[in-house]
Coordinates of C-alpha atoms in Angstrom, one line a residue:
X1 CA 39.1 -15.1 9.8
X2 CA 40.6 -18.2 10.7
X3 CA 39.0 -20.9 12.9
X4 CA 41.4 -20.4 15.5
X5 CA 40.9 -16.3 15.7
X6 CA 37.1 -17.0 15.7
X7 CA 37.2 -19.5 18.6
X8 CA 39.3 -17.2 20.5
X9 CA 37.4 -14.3 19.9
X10 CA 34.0 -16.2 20.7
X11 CA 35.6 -17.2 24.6
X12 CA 36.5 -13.4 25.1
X13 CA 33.2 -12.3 24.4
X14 CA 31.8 -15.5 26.2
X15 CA 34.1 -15.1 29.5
X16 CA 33.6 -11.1 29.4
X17 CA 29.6 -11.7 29.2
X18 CA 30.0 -14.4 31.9
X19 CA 31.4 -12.2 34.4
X20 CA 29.5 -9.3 33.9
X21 CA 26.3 -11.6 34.7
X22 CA 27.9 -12.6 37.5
X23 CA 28.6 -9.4 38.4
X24 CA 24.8 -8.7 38.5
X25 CA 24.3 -12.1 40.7
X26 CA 26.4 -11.0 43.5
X27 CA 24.9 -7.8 43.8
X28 CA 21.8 -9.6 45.4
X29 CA 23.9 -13.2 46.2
X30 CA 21.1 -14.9 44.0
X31 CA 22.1 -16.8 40.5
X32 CA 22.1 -15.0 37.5
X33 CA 18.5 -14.8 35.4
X34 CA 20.0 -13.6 32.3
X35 CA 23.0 -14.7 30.4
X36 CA 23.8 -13.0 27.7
X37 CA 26.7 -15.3 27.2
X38 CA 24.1 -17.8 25.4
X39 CA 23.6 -15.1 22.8
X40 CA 27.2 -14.5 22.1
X41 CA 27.9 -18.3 21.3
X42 CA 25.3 -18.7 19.3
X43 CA 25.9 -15.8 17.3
X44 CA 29.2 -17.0 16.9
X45 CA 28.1 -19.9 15.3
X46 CA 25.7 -18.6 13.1
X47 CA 28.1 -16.7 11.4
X48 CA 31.0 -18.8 11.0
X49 CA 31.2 -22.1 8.5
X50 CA 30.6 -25.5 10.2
X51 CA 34.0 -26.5 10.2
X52 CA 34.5 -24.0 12.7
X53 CA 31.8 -25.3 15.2
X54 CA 33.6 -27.5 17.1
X55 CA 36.7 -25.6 17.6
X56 CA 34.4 -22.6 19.2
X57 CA 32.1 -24.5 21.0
X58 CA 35.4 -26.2 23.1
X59 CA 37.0 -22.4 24.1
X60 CA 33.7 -21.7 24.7
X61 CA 33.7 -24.7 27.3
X62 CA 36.7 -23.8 28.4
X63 CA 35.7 -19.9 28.8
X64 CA 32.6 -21.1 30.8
X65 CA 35.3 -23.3 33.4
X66 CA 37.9 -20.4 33.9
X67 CA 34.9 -18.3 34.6
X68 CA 33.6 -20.5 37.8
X69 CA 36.9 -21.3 38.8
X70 CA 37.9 -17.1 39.1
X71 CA 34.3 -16.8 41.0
X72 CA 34.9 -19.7 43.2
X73 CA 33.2 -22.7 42.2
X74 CA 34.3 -26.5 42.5
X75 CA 35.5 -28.2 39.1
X76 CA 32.4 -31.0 39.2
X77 CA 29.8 -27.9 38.7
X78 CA 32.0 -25.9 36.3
X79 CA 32.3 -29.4 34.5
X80 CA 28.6 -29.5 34.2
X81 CA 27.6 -25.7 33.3
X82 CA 30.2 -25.9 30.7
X83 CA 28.8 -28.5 28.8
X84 CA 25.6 -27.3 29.4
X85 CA 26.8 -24.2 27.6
X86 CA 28.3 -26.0 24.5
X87 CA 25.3 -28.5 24.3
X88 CA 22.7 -25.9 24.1
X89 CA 23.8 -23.2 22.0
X90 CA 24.8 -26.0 19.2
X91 CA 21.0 -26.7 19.5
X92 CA 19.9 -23.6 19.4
X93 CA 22.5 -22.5 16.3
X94 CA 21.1 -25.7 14.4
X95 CA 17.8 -25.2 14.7
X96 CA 17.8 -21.8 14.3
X97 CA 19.5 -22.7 10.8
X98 CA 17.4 -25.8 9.9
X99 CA 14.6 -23.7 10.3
X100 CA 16.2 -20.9 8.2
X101 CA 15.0 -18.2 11.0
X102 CA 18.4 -16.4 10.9
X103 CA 17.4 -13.9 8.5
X104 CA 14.3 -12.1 10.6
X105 CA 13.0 -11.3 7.0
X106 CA 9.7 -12.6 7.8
X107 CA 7.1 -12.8 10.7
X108 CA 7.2 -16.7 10.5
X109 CA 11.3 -16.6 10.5
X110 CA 11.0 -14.3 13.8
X111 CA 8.5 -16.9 15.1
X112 CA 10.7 -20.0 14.2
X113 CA 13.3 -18.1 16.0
X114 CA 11.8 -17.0 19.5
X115 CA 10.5 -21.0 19.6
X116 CA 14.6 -22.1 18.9
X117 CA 15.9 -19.3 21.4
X118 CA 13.8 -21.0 24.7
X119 CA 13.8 -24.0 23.3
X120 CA 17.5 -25.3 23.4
X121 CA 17.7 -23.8 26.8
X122 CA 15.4 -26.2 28.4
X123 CA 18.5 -28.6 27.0
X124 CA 21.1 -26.5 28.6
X125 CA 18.5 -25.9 31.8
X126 CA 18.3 -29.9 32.0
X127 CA 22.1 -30.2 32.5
X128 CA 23.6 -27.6 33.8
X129 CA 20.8 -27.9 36.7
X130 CA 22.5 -30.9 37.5
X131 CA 25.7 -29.3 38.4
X132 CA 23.9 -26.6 40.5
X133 CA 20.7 -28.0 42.6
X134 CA 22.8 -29.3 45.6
X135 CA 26.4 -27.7 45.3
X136 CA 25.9 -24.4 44.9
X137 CA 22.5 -23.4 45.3
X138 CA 19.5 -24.9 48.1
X139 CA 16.9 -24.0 45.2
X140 CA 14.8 -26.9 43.9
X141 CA 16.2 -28.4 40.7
X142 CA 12.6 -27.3 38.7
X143 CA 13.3 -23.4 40.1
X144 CA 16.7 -23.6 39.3
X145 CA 15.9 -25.4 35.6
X146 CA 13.6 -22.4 34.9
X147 CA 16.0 -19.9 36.0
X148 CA 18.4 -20.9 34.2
X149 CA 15.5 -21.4 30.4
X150 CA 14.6 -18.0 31.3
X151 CA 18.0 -16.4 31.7
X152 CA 19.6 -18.2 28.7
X153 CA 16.7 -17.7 26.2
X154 CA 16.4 -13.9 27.1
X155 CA 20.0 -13.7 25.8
X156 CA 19.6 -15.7 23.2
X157 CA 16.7 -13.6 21.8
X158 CA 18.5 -10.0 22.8
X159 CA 21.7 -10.4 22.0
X160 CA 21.9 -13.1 18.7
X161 CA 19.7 -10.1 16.5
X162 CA 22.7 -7.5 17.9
X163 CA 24.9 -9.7 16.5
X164 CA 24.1 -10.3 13.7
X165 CA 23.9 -6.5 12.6
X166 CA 27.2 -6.4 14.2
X167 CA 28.8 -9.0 12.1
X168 CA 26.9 -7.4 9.3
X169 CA 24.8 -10.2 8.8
X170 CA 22.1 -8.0 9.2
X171 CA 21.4 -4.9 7.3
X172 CA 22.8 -1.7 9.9
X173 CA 22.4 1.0 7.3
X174 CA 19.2 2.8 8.7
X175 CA 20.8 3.1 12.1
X176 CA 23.1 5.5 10.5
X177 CA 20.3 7.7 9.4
X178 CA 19.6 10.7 11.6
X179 CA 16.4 9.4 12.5
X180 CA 18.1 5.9 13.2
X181 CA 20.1 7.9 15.9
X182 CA 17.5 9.6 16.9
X183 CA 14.9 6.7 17.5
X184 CA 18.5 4.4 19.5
X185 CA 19.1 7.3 21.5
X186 CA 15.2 7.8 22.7
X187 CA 14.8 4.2 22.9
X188 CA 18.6 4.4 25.3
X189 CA 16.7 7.9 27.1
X190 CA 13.5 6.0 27.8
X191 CA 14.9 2.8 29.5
X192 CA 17.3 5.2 31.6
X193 CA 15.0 7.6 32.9
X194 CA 12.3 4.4 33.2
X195 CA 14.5 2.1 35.2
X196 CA 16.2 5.1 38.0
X197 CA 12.7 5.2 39.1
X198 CA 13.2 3.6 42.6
X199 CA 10.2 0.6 42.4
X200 CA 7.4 -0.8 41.4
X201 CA 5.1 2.2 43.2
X202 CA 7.1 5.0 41.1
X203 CA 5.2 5.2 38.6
X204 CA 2.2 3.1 36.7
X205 CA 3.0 0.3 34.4
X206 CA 5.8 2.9 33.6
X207 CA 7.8 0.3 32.1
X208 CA 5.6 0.2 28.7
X209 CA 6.8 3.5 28.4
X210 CA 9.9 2.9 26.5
X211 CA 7.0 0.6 24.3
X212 CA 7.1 4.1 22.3
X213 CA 10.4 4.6 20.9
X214 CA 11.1 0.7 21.0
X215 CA 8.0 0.8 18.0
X216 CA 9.4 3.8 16.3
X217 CA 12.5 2.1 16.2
X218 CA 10.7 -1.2 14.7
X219 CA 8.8 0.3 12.5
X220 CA 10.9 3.2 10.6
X221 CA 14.7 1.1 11.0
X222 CA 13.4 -2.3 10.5
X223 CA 15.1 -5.3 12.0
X224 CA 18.8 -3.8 12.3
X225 CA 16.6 -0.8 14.9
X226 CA 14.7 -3.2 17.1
X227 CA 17.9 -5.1 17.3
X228 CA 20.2 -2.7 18.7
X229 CA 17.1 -1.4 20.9
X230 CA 15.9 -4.3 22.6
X231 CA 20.1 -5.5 23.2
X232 CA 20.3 -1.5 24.8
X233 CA 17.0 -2.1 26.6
X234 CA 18.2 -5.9 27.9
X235 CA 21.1 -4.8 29.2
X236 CA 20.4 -1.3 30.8
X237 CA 17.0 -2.6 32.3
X238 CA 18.9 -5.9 33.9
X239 CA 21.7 -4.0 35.1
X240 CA 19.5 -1.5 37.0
X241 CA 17.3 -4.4 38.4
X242 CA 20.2 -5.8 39.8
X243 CA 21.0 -2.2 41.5
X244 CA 17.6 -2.7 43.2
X245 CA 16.0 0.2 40.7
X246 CA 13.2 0.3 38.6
X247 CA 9.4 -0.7 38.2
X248 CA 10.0 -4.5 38.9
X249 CA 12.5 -3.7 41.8
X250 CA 10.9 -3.0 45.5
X251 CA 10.2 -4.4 49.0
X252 CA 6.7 -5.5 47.8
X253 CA 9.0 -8.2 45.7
X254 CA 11.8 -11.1 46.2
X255 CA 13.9 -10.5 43.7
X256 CA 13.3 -13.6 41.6
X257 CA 9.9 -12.6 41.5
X258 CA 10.6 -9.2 40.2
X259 CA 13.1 -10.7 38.0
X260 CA 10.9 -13.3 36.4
X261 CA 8.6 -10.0 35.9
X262 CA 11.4 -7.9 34.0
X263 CA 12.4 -11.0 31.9
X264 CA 8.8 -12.0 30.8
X265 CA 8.9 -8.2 30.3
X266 CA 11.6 -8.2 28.0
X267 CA 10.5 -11.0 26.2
X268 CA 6.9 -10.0 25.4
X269 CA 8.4 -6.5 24.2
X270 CA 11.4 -7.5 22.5
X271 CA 9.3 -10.7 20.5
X272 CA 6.5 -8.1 19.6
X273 CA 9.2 -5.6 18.1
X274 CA 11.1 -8.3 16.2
X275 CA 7.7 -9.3 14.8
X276 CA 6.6 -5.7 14.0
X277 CA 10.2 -5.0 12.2
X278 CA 10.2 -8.2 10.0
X279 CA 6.3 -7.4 9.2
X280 CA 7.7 -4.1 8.3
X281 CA 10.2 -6.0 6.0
X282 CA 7.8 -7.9 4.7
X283 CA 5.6 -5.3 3.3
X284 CA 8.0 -3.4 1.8
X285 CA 9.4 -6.4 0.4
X286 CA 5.7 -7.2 -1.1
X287 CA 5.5 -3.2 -1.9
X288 CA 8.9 -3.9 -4.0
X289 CA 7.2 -7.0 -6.0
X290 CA 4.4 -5.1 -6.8
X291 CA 5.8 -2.7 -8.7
X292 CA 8.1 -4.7 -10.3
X293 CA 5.1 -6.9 -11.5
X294 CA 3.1 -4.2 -12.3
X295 CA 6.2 -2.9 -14.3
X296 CA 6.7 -6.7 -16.0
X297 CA 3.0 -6.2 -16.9
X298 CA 3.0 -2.9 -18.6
X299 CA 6.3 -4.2 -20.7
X300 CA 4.9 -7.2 -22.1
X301 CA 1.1 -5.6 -22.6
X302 CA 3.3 -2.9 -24.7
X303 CA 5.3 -5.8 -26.5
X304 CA 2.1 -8.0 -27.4
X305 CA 0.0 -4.9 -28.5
X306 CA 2.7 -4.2 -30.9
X307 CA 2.1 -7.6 -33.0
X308 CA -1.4 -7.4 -32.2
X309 CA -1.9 -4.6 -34.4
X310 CA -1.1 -5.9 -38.1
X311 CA -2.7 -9.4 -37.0
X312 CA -6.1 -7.5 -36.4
X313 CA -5.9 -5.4 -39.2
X314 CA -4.5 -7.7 -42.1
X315 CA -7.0 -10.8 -40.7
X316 CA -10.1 -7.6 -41.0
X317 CA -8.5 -6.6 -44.8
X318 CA -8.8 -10.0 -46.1
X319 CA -12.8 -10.6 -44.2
X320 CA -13.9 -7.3 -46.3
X321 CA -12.1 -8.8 -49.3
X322 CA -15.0 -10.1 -51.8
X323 CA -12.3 -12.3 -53.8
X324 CA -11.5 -14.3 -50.7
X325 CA -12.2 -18.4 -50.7
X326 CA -14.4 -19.5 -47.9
X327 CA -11.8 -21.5 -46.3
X328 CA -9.5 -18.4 -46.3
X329 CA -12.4 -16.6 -44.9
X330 CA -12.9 -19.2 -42.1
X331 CA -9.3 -19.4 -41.2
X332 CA -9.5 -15.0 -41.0
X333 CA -12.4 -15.0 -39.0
X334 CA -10.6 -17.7 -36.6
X335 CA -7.1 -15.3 -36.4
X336 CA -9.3 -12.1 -36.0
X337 CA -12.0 -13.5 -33.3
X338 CA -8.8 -14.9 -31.2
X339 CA -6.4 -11.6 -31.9
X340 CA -9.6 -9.9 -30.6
X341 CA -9.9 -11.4 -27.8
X342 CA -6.2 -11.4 -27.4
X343 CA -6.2 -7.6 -27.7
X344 CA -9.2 -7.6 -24.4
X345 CA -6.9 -9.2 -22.5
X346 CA -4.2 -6.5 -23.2
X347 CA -6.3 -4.2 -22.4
X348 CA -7.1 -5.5 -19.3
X349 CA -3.7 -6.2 -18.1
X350 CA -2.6 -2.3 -18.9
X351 CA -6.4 -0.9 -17.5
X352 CA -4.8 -2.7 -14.2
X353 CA -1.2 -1.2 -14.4
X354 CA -2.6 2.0 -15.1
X355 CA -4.9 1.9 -11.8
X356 CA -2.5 1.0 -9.5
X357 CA 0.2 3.3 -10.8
X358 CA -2.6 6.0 -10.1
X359 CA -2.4 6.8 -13.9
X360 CA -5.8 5.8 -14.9
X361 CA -7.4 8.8 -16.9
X362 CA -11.0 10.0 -15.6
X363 CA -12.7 12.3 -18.1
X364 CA -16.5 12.5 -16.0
X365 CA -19.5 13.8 -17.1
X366 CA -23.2 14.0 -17.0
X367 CA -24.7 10.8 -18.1
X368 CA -28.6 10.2 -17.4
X369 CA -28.8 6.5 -16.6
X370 CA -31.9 5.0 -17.9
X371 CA -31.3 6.5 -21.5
X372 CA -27.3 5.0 -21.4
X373 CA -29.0 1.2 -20.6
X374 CA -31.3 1.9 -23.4
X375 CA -28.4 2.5 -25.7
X376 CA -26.9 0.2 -24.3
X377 CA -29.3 -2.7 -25.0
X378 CA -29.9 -1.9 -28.4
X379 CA -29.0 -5.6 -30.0
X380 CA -28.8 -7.6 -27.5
X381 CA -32.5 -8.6 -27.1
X382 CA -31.9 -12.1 -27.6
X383 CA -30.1 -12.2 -24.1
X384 CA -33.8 -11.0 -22.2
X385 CA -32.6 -8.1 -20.1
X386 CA -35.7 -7.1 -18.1
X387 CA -34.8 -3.3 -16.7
X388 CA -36.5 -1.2 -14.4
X389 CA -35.8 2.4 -13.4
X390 CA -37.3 4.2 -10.4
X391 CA -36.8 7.7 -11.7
X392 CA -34.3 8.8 -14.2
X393 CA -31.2 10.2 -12.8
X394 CA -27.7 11.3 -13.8
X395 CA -24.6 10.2 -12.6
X396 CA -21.2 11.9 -12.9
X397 CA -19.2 9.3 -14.4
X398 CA -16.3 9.0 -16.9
X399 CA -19.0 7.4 -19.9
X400 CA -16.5 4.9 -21.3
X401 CA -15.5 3.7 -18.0
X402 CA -19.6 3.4 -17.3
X403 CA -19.7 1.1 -20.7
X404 CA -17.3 -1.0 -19.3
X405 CA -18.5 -1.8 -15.8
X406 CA -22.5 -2.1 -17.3
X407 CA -20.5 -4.3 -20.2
X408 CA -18.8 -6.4 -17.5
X409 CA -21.4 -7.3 -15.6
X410 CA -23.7 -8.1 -17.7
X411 CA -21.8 -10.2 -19.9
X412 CA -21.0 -12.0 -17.1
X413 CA -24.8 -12.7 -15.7
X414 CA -25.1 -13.7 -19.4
X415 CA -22.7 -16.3 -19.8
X416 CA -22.5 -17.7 -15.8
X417 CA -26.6 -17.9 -14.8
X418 CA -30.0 -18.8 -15.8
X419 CA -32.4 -15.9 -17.7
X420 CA -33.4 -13.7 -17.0
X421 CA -31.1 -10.9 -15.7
X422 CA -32.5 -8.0 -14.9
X423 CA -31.2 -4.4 -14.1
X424 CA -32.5 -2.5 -11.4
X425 CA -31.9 1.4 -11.2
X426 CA -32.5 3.9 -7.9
X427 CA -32.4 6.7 -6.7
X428 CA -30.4 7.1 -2.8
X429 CA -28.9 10.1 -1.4
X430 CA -26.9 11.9 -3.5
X431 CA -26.2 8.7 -5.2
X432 CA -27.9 6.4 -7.9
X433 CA -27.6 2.6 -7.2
X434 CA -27.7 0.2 -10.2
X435 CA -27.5 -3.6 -9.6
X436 CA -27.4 -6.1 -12.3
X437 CA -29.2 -9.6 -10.6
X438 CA -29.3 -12.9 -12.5
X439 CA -30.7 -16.0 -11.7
X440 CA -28.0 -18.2 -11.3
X441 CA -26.6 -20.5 -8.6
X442 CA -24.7 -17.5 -7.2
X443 CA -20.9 -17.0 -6.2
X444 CA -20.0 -19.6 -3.6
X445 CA -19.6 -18.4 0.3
X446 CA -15.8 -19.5 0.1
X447 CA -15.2 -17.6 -2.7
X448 CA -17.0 -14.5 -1.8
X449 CA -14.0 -12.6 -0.4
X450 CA -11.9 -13.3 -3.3
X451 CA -14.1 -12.3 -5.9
X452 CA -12.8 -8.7 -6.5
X453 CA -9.2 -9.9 -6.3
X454 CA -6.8 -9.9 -9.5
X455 CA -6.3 -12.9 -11.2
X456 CA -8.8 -14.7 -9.0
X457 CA -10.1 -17.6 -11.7
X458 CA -13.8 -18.6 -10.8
X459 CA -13.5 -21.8 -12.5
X460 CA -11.7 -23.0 -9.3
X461 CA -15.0 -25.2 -8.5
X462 CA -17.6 -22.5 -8.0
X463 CA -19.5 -23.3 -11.2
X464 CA -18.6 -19.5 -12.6
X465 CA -16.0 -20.8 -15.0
X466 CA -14.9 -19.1 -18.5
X467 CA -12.1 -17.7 -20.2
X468 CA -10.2 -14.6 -19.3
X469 CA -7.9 -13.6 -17.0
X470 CA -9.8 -12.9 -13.9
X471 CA -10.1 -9.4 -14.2
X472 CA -13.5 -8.4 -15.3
X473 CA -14.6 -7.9 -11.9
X474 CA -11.2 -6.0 -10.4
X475 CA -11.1 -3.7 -13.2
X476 CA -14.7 -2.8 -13.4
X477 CA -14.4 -2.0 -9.0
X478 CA -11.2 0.0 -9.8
X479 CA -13.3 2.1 -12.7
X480 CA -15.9 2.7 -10.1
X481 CA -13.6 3.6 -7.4
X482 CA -11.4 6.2 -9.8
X483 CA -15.2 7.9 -10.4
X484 CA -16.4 8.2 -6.6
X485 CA -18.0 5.3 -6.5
X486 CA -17.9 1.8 -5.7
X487 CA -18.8 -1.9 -6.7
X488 CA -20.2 -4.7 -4.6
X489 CA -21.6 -8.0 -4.1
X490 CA -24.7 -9.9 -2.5
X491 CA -26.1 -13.2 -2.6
X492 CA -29.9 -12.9 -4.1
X493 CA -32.4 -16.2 -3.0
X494 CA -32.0 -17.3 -6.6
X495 CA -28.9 -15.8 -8.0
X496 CA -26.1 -13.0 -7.6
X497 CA -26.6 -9.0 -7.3
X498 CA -23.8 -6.6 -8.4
X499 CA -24.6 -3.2 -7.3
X500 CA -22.4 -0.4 -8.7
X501 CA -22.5 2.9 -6.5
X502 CA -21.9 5.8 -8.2
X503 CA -22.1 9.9 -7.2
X504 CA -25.7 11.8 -8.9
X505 CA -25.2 14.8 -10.6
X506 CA -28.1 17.5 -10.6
X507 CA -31.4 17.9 -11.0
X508 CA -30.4 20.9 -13.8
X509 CA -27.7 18.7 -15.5
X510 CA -30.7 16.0 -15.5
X511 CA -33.3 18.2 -17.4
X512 CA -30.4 19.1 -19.7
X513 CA -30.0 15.8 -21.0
X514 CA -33.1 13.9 -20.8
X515 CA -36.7 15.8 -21.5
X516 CA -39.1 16.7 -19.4
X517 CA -41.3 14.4 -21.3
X518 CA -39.1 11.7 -21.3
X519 CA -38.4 12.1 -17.7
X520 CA -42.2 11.9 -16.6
X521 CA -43.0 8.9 -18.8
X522 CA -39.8 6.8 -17.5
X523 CA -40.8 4.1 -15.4
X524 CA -40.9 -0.1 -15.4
X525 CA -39.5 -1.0 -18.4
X526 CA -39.1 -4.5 -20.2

């Protein structure tokens, strides 16, 4: 479109929006509190090239001074209000674009631009009061500056989203959806039926009403629904205001009282559902990432396991080989330790794909506690594991993922803290607690809530550094989340507690796997 079409286009739109607000205004002989005309200029900036700025913002100028001259106006106001009206959407446009707030992709974006939309009007309020307070109007300048920040904000903030779905800057395919016509036409149904009501005493806060569909709309259509809402809502609820109808319309209020009440109104709901739709963005944006990274991860796990394999077994055929020098037997002990440890980490990064895809495997069973943590601490009594068991119980627990979570922990409390570390078993309802405790200097307060998160690295100054990935701790909560259970953490006077949660099985199953004799001579342990 050439910059000529798009200038002229802009003052049609401009003179048409003019006059319709001034339409309004006579209806009660009061100025106009909401000019949608703001909106439609800087929308028409926003989507055309620079170049093109100038040429618009002069027919808009122009548009603005044919449109006081038709309604009666002297040429020294119509002077002012115009360039008022070119000053402060140019403003409004740049800031909006400097601040990159055009998208409405992201609550901060949405923020940016409700601060741009009533900001550049105290600009345009500034001038254009100038042309007003005196000539055409007995208001004070400061009532007539804030009419005219209120008026010109509200349609920069209702009628710039409109247009940018309009102009396709903005994503319209949900509205053609049939729930996207659905949730316009009860959003259209609930701001009619809201605003015939004949005042304030019609109905209570009855206005918030159209608060439902307005949050459907948000929510399940996304920016391009709470757009084309809140311009429906804006213009419907102003142009029945004006009519005298509606909760802020009655003898109990002036009309620029009741109309500063129906544009804070509009503001608070139309801010909130621009907020709520780009949060709404944003998660499914984040949703989208997720899997993609969780897809990246599985990919390159699969790609590394795949070299991994002849490393580890090649580097283990030449450590069992007796003809092997001792520096070649250094060297393979180097590659395996390292391909080992290589091969953890694999395993950890797909043990986390696998979770979060929902396609860990859970195979549970029957396993008595205290007789696991003695197999389980067969060679490692250098590492001075004290243990102590209430009363033996089961748990219903996937046994592998049990090794691992016991593994994790303790390996940790082994390598972070002080000895001893000591493992504490009990017996709660319908559930068997069993916390590992070391002694420590703990997990730092800051750091606390972050602890169970993936890839969160301890050696970020908490004194809990090491190798690894950060995913010890994630994995072994998700393995005792997938069997019924849960992990946690709690600071100890001297130390950290990990207590891992997990669902008993029954007395039967018990005396099934551990004897009775066994069961009655289980107690403190060292």
């Amino acid at each position: 479109m050439s910059t000529l079409l798009r200038a002229l286009l802009t003052a049609l739109l401009y003179f048409v929006a003019a006059r319709s607000s001034v339409e309004l205004q006579d209806l009660v002989g009061l100025g106009a509190i909401y000019w949608p005309g703001a909106g439609v200029t800087v929308t028409a900036l926003l989507v055309s090239p620079r170049r093109a700025w100038t040429a618009i913002l002069i027919a808009v100028g122009l548009a603005e001074v044919g449109n006081d001259l038709v309604t009666g106006f002297g040429l020294v106001p119509s002077m002012w209000w115009a360039a008022a009206n070119m000053a402060e959407p140019l403003l409004a446009a740049w800031l909006i674009q400097r601040w990159r707030a055009d998208g409405f992709g992201s609550v901060r974006g949405v923020a940016l631009f409700a601060l741009a939309a009533f900001l550049a009007p105290v600009v345009g309020g500034a001038m254009g009061s100038i042309g007003t307070t005196g000539t055409v109007s007995s208001l004070p300048y400061a009532v007539t500056a804030g009419q005219w920040i209120v008026g010109d904000g509200l349609g920069i903030l209702t009628v710039v989203p409109f247009g940018l779905v309009v102009a396709r800057r903005l994503s319209a395919r949900p509205l053609g959806t049939p729930e996207g016509v659905v949730a316009v036409a009860a959003v259209l149904l609930a701001t009619v039926v809201v605003f015939l009501l004949e005042g304030p005493n019609g109905v209570v806060a009855g206005d918030y009403l159209v608060l439902l569909p307005l949050v459907w709309a948000a929510v399940r259509l996304g920016v391009a629904g709470a757009a084309v809402s809140l311009f429906l809502l804006s213009q419907i609820a102003n142009g029945f205001h004006a009519a005298g109808r509606g909760p802020f319309a009655g003898s109990e209020l002036s009309y620029i009282q009741g109309s500063a009440q129906l544009q804070m109104f509009l503001a608070t709901v139309g801010i909130a559902a621009l907020l709520l739709a780009s949060r709404t963005v944003e998660s499914e944006r984040y949703q989208g990432l997720a899997a993609a990274r969780e897809q990246l991860i599985a990919s390159v796990s699969h790609e590394l396991r795949t070299p991994l394999t002849p490393i580890l077994g090649f580097s283990e055929t030449m450590l069992r080989h007796d003809g092997v020098d001792s520096q070649t037997r250094q060297a393979a002990e180097v590659i395996h330790r390292n391909a080992r440890h290589l091969s953890e980490l694999v395993d950890d990064l797909l043990r986390t794909s696998r979770a979060r895809r929902g396609a860990l495997p859970v195979d549970p069973e029957a396993v008595a506690v205290g007789l696991f943590i003695d197999e389980m601490l067969q060679g490692r009594a250098e590492d001075n594991i004290e243990v102590h068991v209430d009363s033996e119980v089961a748990v219903w627990v996937d046994r592998t993922h049990l090794t691992q979570i016991v593994t994790n922990l303790l390996d940790n409390a082994v390598r972070y803290a002080r000895p001893p570390v000591r493992i504490e078993v009990a017996s709660e309802a319908q559930a068997c607690r069993l916390s590992v405790i070391d002694h420590g200097d703990g997990v730092p307060e800051w750091f606390v809530s972050e602890l169970f998160d993936d890839f969160a690295q301890a050696s970020r100054g908490d004194g809990r550094s090491g190798g690894g990935l950060g995913l010890g701790l994630p994995i072994a909560r998700m393995l005792a989340r997938a069997n019924d259970g849960d992990l946690t953490y709690a600071d100890e006077d001297v130390g950290a507690r990990f207590t891992l949660r997990l669902p008993t099985s029954g007395a039967d199953q018990i005396s099934m796997i551990v004897p009775t004799s066994t069961m009655r001579s289980r107690g403190r342990r060292k």
